[in-house]
Amino acid sequence: MAAVGLLIIVISFLVDKQRGAYDYLWVYMFLASVGLGGLLLTALEYLVGATWSVPFRRIFEFMSGIVPLLIILVAPLLFCMKDLYSWTHPDIVAGSEILQSKKAYLNVNFFLIRTAFCLVVWFLFYYFFTKNSKKQDTTKDPSLTRRNIKLSVVFAPLFFITLTMAAIDFMMSLEPTWYSTIYGVYYFAGTMVCGLAVATFIAIKLKENGYLSPRVGNDHFYSLGTLLFGFNIFWAYIGFSQYILIWYADIPEETIYYISRWHNGWQYVSMAVLFFHFVIPFLILLPRSIKVNLKVLKVMSVWMILAHMLDLYWEIMPSYGHGPVFGWQELGILLFAPGLIMIVFSMKANKESITPVGDPKLEAGLNFTL
């Protein structure tokens, strides 16, 4: 699946380089959401001292295995910067007072430095979190948990800074005259929804196939479902806050973002994001009984993954300058991303224990009840 998707992406670049670049940015940000979502969920467990999530933590760690690949996968985007970002063209910058005022931040050299900084920070914390966790499987050393707690304290602020940088640089700067002060929070909320949805889907599949302990029960999955439900509401709250502030201020540099998403067919995608990402999941996930119904929760996990992909499509593709497009080029994205995630997870699962057997909190996690 990943190979076919990659082949389609390569052909897409050869046929229409600009469309291929926008599609590739779409899949890159989605994979970043999965990898960074897994990394943040790993850190959060250490940071807040959670026990219920310990039986699932290796799933979060396997998801974060996407992070090292982000260093390699970013290369095509760097080679296509002129196809994606108008601020890389000196003649366009020279003709715009707004872009000239942002020149100190939006320039190629500083963009590359920020990108390298983000990737290095993410990789280093991924490396040390997973190294300590794997080592604990054999040593049972509780001091490794304390090391990861200290790491997570340092990681938390760095994560929000770097995630905000990445959201602004890779997506918001597609429309460089527009800005939103809560854009990083919006991408963070979507990343959490995506990370939790992928983790929930994998956890249910592992449970169905007998790879998780029989003591992992409905209360554990209820906690995952509640977090998924809660962060989706948070995503909607941030999205609505951004919209209402821009609507109320009515400044042309800000309203252009929503105007471009309400014409030329994008109004239908905008409404689809509203209903597909928030309204329908809110109504379905609201009852407690749904969060312990693994069949429905599995379907809703896939639903939320697709909803995050739709949200990223809505954020990125209007800058391509056309109405909504979806053809064989975009089909490659839908094959490549899940295929790559499955490859990474399978490779990890074949080498490492699916449960962090050396974690001193594992017993409490397995005994967790609400």
PDB file of C-alpha atoms in Angstrom, residues 82 85-96 99-100 103 106 108:
ATOM      1  CA  LYS A  82       9.182  28.150  -4.326  1.00  0.00           C
ATOM      2  CA  TYR A  85       5.487  29.720  -0.468  1.00  0.00           C
ATOM      3  CA  SER A  86       5.100  33.080  -2.207  1.00  0.00           C
ATOM      4  CA  TRP A  87       7.387  34.740   0.364  1.00  0.00           C
ATOM      5  CA  THR A  88      10.354  32.880  -1.175  1.00  0.00           C
ATOM      6  CA  HIS A  89       9.973  35.052  -4.321  1.00  0.00           C
ATOM      7  CA  PRO A  90      11.891  38.360  -3.902  1.00  0.00           C
ATOM      8  CA  ASP A  91       9.740  40.180  -6.503  1.00  0.00           C
ATOM      9  CA  ILE A  92       6.513  39.343  -4.607  1.00  0.00           C
ATOM     10  CA  VAL A  93       8.044  40.407  -1.280  1.00  0.00           C
ATOM     11  CA  ALA A  94       9.290  43.671  -2.818  1.00  0.00           C
ATOM     12  CA  GLY A  95       5.741  44.507  -3.941  1.00  0.00           C
ATOM     13  CA  SER A  96       4.078  43.906  -0.570  1.00  0.00           C
ATOM     14  CA  LEU A  99       5.634  40.738   3.440  1.00  0.00           C
ATOM     15  CA  GLN A 100       8.491  43.206   3.791  1.00  0.00           C
ATOM     16  CA  LYS A 103      10.936  39.481   6.078  1.00  0.00           C
ATOM     17  CA  LEU A 106       9.835  34.691   6.651  1.00  0.00           C
ATOM     18  CA  VAL A 108      14.535  30.825   3.546  1.00  0.00           C
TER      19      VAL A 108
END
